[in-house]
PDB file of C-alpha atoms in Angstrom:
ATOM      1  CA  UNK A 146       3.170  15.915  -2.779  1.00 34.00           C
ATOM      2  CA  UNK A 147       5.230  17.129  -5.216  1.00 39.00           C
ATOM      3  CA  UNK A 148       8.335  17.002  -2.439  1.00 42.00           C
ATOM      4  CA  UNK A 149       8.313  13.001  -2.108  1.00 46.00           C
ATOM      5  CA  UNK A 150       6.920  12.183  -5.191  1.00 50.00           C
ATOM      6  CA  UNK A 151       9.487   9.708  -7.513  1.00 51.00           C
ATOM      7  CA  UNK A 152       7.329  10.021  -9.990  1.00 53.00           C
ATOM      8  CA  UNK A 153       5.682  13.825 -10.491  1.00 51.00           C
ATOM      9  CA  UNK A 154       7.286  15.966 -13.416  1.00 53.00           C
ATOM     10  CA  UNK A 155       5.580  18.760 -12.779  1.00 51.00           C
ATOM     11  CA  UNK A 156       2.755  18.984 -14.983  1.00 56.00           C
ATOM     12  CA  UNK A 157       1.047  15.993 -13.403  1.00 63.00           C
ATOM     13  CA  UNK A 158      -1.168  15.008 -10.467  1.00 79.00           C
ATOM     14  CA  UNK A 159       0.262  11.978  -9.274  1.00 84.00           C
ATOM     15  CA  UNK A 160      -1.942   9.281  -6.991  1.00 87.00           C
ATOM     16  CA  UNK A 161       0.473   7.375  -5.331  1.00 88.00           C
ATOM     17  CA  UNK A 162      -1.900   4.336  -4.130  1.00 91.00           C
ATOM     18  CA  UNK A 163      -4.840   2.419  -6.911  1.00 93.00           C
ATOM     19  CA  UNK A 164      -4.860  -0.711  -6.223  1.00 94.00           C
ATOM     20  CA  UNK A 165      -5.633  -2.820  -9.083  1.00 96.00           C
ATOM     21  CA  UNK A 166      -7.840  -6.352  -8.124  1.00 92.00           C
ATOM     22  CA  UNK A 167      -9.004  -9.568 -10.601  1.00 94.00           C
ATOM     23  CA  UNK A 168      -9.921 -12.712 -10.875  1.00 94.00           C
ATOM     24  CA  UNK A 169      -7.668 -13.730 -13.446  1.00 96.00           C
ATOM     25  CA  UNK A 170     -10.162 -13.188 -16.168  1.00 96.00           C
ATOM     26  CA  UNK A 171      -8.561 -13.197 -19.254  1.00 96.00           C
ATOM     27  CA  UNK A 172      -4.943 -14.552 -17.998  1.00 97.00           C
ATOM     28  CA  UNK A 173      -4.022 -11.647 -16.088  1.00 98.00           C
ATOM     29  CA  UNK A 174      -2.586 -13.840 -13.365  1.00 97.00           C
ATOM     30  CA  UNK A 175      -4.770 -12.053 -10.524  1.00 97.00           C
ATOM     31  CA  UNK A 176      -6.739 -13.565  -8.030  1.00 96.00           C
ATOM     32  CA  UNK A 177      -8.113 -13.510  -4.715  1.00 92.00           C
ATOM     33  CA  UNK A 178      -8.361 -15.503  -2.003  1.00 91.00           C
ATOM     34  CA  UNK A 179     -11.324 -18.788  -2.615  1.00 90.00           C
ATOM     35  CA  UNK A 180     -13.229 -17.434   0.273  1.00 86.00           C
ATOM     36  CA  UNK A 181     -13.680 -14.436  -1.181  1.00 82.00           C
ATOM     37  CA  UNK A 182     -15.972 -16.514  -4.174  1.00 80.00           C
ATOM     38  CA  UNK A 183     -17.290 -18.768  -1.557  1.00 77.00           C
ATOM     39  CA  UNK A 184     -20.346 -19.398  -0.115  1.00 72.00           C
ATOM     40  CA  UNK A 185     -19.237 -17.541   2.997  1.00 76.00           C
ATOM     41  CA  UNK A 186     -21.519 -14.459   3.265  1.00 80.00           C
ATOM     42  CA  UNK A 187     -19.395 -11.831   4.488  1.00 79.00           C
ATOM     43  CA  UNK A 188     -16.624 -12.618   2.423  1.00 79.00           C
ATOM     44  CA  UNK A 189     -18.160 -13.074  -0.926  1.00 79.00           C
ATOM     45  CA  UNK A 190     -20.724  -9.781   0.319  1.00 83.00           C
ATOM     46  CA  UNK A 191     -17.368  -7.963  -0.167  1.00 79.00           C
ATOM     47  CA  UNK A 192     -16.354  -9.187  -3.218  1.00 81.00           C
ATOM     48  CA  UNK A 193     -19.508  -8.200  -4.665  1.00 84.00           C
ATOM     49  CA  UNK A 194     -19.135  -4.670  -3.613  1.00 84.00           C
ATOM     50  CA  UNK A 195     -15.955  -4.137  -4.590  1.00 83.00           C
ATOM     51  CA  UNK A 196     -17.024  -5.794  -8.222  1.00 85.00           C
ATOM     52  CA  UNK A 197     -20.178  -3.570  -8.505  1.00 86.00           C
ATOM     53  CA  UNK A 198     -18.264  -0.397  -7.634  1.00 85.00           C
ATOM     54  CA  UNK A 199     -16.035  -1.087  -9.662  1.00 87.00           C
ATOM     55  CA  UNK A 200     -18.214  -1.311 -12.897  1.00 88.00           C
ATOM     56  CA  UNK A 201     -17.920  -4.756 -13.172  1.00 91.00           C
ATOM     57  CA  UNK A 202     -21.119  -6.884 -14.394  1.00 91.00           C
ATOM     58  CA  UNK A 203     -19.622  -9.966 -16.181  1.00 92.00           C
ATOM     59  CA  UNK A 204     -17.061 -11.922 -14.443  1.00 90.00           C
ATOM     60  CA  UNK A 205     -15.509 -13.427 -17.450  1.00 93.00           C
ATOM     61  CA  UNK A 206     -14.212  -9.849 -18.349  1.00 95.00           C
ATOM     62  CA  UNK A 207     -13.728  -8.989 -14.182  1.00 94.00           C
ATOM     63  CA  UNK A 208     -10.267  -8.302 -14.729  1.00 96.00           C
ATOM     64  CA  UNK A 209     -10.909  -5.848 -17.761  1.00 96.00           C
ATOM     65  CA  UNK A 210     -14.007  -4.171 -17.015  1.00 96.00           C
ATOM     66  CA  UNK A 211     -11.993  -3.113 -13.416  1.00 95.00           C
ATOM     67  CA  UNK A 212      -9.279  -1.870 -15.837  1.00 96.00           C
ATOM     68  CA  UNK A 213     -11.942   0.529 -18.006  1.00 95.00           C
ATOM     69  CA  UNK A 214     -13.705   1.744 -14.812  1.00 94.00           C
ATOM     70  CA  UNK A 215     -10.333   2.779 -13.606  1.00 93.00           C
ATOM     71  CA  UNK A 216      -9.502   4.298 -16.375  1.00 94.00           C
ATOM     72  CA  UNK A 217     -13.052   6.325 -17.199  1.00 93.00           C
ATOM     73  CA  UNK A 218     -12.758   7.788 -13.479  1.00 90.00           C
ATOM     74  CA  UNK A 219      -9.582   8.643 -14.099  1.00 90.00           C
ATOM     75  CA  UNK A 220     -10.572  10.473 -17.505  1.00 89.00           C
ATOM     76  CA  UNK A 221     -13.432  12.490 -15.667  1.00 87.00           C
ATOM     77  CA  UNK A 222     -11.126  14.275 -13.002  1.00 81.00           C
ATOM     78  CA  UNK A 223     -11.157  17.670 -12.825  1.00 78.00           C
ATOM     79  CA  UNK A 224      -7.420  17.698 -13.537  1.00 76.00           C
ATOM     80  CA  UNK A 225      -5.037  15.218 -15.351  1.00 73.00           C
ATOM     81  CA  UNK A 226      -3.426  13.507 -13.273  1.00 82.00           C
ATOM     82  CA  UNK A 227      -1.239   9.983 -13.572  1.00 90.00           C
ATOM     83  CA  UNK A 228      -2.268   6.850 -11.256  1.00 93.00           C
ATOM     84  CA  UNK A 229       0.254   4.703  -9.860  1.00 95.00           C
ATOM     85  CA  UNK A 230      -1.151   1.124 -10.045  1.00 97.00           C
ATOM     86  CA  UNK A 231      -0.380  -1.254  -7.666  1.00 97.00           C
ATOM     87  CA  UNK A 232       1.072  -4.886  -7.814  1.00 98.00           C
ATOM     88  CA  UNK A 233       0.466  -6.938  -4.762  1.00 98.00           C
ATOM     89  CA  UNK A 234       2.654  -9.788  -3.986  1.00 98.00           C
ATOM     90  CA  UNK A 235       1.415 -13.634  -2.931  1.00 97.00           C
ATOM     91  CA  UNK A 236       2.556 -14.436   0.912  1.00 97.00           C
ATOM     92  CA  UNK A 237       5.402 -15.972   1.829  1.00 98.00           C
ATOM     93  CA  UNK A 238       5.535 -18.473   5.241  1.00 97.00           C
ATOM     94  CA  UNK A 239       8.353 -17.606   7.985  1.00 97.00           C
ATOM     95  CA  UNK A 240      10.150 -20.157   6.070  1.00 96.00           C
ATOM     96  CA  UNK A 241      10.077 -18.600   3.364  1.00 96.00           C
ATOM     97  CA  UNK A 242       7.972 -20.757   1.070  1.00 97.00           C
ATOM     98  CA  UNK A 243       5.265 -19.200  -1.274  1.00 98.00           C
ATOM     99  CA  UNK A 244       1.833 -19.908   0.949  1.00 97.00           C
ATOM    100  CA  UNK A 245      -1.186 -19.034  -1.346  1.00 96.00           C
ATOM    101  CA  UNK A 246      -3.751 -20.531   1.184  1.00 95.00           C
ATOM    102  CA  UNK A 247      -2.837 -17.050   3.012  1.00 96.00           C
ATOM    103  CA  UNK A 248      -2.480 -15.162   0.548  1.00 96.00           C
ATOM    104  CA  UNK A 249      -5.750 -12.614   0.511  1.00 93.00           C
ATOM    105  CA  UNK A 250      -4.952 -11.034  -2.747  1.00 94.00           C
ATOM    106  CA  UNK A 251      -2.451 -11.390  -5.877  1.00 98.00           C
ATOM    107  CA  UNK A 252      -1.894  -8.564  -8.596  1.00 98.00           C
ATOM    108  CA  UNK A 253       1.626  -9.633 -10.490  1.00 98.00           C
ATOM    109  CA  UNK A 254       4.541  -7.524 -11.235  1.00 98.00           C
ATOM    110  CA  UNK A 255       4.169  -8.186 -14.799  1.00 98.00           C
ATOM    111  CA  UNK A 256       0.465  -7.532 -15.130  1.00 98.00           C
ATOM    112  CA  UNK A 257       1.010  -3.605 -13.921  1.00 98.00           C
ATOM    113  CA  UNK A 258       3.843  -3.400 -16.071  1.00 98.00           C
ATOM    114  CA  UNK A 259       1.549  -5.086 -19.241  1.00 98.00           C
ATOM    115  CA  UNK A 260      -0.932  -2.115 -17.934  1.00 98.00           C
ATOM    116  CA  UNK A 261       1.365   0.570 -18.191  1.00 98.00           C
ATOM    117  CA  UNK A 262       3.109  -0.481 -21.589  1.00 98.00           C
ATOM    118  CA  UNK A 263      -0.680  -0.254 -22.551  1.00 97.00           C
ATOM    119  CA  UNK A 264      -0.981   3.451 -20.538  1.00 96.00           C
ATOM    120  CA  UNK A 265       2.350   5.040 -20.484  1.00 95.00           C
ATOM    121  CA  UNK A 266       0.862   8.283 -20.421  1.00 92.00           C
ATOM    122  CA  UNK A 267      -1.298   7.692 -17.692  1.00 93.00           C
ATOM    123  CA  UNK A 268      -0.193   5.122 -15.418  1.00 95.00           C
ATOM    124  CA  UNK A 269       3.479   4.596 -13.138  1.00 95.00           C
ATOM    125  CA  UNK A 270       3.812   1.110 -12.713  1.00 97.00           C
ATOM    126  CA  UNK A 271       4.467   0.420  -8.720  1.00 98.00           C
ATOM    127  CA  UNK A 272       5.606  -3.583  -7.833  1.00 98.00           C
ATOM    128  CA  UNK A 273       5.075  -5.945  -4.880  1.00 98.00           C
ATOM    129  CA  UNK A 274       8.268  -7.962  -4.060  1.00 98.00           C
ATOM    130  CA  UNK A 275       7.854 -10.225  -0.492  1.00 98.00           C
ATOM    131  CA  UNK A 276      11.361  -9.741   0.961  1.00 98.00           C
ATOM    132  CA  UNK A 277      10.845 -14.114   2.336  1.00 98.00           C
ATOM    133  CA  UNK A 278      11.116 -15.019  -1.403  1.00 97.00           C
ATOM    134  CA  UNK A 279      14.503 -16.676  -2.343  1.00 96.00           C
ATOM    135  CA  UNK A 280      15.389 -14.191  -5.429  1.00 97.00           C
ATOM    136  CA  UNK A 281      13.575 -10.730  -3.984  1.00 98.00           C
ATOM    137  CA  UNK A 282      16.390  -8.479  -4.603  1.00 98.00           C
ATOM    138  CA  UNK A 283      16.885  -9.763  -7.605  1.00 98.00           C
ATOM    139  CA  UNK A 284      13.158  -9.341  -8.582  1.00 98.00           C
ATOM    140  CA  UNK A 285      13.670  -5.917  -6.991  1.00 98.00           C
ATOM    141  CA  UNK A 286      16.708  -5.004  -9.570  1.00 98.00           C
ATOM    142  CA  UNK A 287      14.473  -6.592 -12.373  1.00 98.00           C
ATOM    143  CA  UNK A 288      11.364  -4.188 -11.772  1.00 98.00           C
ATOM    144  CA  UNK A 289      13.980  -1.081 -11.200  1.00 98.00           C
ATOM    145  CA  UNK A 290      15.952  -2.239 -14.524  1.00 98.00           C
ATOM    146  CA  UNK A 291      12.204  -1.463 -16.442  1.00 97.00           C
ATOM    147  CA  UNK A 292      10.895   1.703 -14.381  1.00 96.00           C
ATOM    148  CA  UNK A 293       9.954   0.670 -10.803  1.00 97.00           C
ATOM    149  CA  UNK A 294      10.754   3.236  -8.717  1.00 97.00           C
ATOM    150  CA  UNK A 295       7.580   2.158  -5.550  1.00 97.00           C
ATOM    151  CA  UNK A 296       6.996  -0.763  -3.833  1.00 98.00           C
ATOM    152  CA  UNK A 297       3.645  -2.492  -2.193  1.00 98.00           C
ATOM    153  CA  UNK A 298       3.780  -3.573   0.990  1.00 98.00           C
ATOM    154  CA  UNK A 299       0.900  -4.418   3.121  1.00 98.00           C
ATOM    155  CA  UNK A 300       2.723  -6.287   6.314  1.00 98.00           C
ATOM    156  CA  UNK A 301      -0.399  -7.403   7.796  1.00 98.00           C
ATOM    157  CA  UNK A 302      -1.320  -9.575   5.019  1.00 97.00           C
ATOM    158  CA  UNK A 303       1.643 -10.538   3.524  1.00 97.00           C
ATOM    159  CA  UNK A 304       3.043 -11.704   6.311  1.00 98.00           C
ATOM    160  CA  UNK A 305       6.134  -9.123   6.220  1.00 98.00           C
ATOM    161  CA  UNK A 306       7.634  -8.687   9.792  1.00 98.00           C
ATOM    162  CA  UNK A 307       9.789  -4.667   8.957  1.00 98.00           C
ATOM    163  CA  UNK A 308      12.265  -6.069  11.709  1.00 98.00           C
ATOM    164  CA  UNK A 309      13.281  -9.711   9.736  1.00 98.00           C
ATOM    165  CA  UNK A 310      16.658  -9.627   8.835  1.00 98.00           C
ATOM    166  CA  UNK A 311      15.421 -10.389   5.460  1.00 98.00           C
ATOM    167  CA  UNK A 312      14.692  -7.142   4.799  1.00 98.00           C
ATOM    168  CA  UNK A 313      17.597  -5.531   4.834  1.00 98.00           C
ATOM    169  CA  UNK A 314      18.983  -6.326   1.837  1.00 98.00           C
ATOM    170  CA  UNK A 315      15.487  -5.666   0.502  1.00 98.00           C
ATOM    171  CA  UNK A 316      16.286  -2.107   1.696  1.00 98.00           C
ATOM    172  CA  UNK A 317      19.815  -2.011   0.346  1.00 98.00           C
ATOM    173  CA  UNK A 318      18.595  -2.523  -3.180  1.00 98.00           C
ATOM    174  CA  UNK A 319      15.688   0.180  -2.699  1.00 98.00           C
ATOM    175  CA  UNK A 320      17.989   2.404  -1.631  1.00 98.00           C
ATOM    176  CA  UNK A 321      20.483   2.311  -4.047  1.00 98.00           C
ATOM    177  CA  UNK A 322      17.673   1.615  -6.697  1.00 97.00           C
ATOM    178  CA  UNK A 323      15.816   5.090  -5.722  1.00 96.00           C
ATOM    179  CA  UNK A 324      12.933   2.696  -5.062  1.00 97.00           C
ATOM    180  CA  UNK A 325      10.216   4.575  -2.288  1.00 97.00           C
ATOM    181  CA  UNK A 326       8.081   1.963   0.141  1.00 97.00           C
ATOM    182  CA  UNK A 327       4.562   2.919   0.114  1.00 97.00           C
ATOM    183  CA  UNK A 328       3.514   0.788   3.280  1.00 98.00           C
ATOM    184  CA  UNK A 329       0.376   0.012   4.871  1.00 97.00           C
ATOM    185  CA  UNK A 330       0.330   1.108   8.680  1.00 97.00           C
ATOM    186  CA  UNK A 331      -2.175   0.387  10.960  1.00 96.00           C
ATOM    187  CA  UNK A 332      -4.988  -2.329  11.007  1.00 95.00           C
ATOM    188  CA  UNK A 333      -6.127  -4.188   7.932  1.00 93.00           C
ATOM    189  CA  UNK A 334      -9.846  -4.917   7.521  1.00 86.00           C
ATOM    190  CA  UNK A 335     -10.456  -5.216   3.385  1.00 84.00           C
ATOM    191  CA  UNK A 336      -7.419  -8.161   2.558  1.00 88.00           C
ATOM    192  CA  UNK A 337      -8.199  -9.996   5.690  1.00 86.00           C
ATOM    193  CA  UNK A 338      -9.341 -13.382   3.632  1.00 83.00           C
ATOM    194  CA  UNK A 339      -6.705 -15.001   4.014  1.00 88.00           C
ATOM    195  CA  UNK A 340      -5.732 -14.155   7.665  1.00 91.00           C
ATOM    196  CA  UNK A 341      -4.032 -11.152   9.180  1.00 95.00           C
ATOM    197  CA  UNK A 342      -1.247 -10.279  11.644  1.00 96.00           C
ATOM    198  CA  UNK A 343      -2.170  -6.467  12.696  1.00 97.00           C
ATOM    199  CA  UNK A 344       1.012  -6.214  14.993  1.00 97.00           C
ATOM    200  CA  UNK A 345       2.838  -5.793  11.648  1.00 98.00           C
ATOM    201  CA  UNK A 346       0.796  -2.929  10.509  1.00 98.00           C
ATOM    202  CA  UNK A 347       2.577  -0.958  14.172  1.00 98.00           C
ATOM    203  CA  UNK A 348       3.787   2.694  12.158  1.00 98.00           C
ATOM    204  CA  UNK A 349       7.330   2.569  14.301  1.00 98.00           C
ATOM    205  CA  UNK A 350       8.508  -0.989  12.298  1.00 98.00           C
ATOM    206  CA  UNK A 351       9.196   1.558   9.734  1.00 98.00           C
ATOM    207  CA  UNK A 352      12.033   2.431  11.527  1.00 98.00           C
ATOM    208  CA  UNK A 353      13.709  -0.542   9.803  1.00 98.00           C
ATOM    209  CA  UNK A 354      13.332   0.668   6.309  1.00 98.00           C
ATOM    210  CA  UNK A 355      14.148   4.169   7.767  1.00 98.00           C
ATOM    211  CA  UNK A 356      17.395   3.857   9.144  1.00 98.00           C
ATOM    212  CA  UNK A 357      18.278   2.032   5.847  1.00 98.00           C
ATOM    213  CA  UNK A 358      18.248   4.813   4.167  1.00 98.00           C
ATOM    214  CA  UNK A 359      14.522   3.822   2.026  1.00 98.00           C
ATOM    215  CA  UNK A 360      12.133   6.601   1.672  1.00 97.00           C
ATOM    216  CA  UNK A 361       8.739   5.452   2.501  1.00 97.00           C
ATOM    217  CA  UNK A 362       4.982   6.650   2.169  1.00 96.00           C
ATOM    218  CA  UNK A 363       2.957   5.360   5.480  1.00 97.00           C
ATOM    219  CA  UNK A 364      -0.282   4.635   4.013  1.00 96.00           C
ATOM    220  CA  UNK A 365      -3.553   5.571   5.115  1.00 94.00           C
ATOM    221  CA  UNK A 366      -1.549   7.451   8.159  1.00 95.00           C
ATOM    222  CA  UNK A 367      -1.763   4.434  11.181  1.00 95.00           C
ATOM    223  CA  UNK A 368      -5.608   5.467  11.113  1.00 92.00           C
ATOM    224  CA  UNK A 369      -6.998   2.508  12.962  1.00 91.00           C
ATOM    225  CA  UNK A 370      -6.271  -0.080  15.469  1.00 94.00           C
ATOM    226  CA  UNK A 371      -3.375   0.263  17.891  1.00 96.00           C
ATOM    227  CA  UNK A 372      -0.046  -1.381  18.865  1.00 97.00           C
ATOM    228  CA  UNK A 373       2.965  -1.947  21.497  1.00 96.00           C
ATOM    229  CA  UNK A 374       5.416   0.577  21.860  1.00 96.00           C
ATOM    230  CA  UNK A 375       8.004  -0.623  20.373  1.00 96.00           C
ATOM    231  CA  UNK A 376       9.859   2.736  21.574  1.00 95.00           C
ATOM    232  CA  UNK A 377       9.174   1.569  25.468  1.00 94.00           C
ATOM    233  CA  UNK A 378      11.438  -0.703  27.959  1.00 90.00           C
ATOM    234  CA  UNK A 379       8.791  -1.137  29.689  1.00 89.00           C
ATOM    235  CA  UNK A 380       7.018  -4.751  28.474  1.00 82.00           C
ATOM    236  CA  UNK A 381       3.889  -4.207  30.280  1.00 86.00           C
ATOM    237  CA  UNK A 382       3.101  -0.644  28.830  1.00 87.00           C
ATOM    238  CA  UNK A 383      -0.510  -0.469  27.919  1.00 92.00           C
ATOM    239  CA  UNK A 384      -1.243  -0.095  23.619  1.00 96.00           C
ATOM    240  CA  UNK A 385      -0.564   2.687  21.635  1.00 97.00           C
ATOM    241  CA  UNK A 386      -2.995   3.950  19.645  1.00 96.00           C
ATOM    242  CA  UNK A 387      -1.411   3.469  15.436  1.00 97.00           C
ATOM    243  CA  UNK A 388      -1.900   6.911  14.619  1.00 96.00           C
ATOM    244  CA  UNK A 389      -0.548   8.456  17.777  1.00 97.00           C
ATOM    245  CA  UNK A 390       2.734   5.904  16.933  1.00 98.00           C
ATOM    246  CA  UNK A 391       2.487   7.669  13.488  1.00 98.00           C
ATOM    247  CA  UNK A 392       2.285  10.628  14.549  1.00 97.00           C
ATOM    248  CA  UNK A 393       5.140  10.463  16.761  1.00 98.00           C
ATOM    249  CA  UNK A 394       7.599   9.065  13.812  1.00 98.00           C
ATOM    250  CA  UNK A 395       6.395  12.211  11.571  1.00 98.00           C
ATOM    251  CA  UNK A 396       7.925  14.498  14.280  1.00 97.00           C
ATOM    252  CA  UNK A 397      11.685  13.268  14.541  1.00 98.00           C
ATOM    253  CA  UNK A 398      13.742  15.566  12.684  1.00 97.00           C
ATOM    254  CA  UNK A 399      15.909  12.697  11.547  1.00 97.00           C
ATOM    255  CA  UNK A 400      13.030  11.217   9.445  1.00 98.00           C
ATOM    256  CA  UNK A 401      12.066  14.308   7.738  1.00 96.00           C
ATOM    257  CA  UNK A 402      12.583  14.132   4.031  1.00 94.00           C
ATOM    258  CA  UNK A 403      12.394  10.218   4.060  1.00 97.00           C
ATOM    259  CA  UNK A 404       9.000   9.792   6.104  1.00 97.00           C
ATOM    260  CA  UNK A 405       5.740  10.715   4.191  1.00 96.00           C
ATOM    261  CA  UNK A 406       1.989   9.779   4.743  1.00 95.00           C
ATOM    262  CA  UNK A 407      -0.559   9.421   2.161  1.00 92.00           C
ATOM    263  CA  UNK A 408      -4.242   9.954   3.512  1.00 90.00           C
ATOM    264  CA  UNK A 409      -5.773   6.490   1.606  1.00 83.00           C
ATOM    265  CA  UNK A 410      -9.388   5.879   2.685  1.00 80.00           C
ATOM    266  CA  UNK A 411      -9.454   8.939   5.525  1.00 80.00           C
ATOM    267  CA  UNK A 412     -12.729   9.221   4.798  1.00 75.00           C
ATOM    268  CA  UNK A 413     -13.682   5.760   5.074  1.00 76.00           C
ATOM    269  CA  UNK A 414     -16.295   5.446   8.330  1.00 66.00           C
ATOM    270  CA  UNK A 415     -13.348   3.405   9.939  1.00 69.00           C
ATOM    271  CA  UNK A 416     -11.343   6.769   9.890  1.00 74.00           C
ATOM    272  CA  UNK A 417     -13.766   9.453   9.379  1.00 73.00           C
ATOM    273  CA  UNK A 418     -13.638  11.491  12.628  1.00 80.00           C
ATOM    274  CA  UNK A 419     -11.214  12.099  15.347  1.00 86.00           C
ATOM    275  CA  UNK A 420      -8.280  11.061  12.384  1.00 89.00           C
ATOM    276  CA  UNK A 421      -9.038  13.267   9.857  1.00 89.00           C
ATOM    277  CA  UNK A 422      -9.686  16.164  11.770  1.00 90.00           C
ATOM    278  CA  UNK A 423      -5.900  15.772  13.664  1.00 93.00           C
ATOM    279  CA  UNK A 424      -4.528  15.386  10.102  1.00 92.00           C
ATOM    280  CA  UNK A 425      -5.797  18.807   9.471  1.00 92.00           C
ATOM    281  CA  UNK A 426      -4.974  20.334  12.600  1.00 94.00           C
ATOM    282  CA  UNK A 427      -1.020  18.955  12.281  1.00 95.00           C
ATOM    283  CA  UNK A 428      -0.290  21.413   9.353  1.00 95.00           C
ATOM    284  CA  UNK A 429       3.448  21.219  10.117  1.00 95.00           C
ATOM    285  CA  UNK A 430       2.956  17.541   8.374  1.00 95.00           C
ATOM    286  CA  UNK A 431       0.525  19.099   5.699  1.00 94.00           C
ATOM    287  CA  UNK A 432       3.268  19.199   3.039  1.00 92.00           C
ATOM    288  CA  UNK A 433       4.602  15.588   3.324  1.00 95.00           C
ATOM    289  CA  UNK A 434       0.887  14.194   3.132  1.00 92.00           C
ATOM    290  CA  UNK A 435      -0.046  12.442  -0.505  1.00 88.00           C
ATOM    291  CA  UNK A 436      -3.295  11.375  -1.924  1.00 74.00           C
ATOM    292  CA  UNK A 437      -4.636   8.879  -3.188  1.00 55.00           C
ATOM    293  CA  UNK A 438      -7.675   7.500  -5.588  1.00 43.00           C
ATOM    294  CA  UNK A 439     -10.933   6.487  -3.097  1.00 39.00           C
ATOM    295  CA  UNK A 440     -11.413   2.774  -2.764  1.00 39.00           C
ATOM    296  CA  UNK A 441     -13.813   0.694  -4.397  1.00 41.00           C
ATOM    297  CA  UNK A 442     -16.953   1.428  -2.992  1.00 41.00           C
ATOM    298  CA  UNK A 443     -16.444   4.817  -2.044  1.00 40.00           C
ATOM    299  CA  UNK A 444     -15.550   6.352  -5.530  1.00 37.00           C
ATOM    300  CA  UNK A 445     -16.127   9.683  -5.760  1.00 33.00           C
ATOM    301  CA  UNK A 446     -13.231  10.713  -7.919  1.00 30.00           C
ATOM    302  CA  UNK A 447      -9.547  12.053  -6.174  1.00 29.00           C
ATOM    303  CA  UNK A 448      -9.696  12.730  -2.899  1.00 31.00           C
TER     304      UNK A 448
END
């Protein structure tokens, strides 16, 4: 961990992905999608686990009360250890207009860097910047200017197609900013309220941000769902399975030293299984593996 990590200074644990969710309780900014507070069952089920794990009981301190839980769990590790928290950016439309009837989930750049002014001892502020919006790079040199050195991304949601020529002077400024990618890979099944595009979560997209020169953290690993292969001529080849595609990146020489997973939610029942136990087994990969902080819902501490 210690190899990839922009943040570690050798005296800390760093967790590279805790996500940070609200309602907007108290002007944070946060929210999540409507159906989420619905009356649709499954979606509004979810929302309720996520609050109750969470330590949250009163919704008109949601926001807070996440914050404190967060925080006590983080207090009652073993070791001391510093937790990046998370922005997460609103979607943007192919067009490139903001699109908040998509958007599943919104944490803003400013709230995480309100939380760390608050934690500086404790906390690395990461941000979310949609490479569709007009001024991105310019957001991006704003967030670098006070700390940022991580980005969010979670394609599938967002809407955020790796190969969009957009992006690449998205990647210019992360490179030249020392700013790392910590992107989702594989399918997406917990922000899916607002609608999701799992061909986006395919592991070799990252060859965008790659070649650019942008060192990036594949979260959770590809563990679930599969994809094309984008590496293939041939149209017609059958799907890939995300973690096999994942795999395969982690073993080209060219990518070592800018290609890192981070094992979020392995032991989720999605992933528990076949995944975890090849992650194990591939000990050549073992050192450019992070960790993270277990989701809401399955807290048990640091993984």
């Amino acid at each position: 961990m210690r190899d990839c990590s922009v943040f570690a200074d050798g005296r800390t644990v760093t967790d590279h992905h805790v996500h940070v969710l609200g309602i907007g309780a108290g002007g944070t900014g946060c929210s999540v999608h409507p159906k989420m507070q619905s009356c649709n069952p499954w979606m509004s089920t979810k929302l309720s686990i996520f609050m109750a794990a969470s330590g949250v009981s009163d919704r008109g301190s949601a926001d807070q009360q996440f914050v404190d839980r967060l925080l006590d769990l983080q207090g009652a590790a073993p070791v001391f250890g510093r937790l990046c928290l998370l922005a997460f950016c609103p979607d943007y439309n192919d067009e490139g207009a903001l699109d908040m009837a998509a958007t599943g989930l919104h944490t803003p750049n400013d709230y995480i860097l309100q939380l760390h002014a608050d934690n500086p001892e404790r906390t690395w502020p990461v941000g979310s910047v949609h490479p569709y919006m007009p001024d991105a790079a310019q957001e991006l040199e704003r967030l670098a200017d006070q700390g940022v050195r991580m980005i969010k991304w979670l394609p599938n949601s967002m809407n955020i197609n790796l190969r969009d020529p957009r992006c690449r002077p998205v990647f210019k400024v992360m490179r030249q900013r020392g700013m790392v990618l910590l992107c989702h890979t594989g399918d997406e099944n917990s922000v899916d309220a607002g609608g999701v595009t799992n061909q986006y979560g395919n592991p070799l997209l990252l060859r965008s941000a790659l070649d650019a020169g942008v060192t990036v953290i594949a979260a959770h690993c590809g563990t679930e769902g599969s994809n094309l292969d984008l590496d293939s001529d041939d149209t017609n080849s059958p799907k890939v399975d995300n973690f096999d595609l994942f795999i395969r990146l982690m073993a080209e020489p060219k990518y070592d030293g800018l290609l890192y997973g981070d094992i979020s939610a392995i032991i989720c029942f999605r992933r528990v299984g076949r995944y975890t136990m090849e992650l194990l087994e591939h000990k050549e990969i073992h050192h450019r593996l992070v960790s993270r902080f277990s989701p809401p819902g399955n807290s048990r501490g640091f993984n």
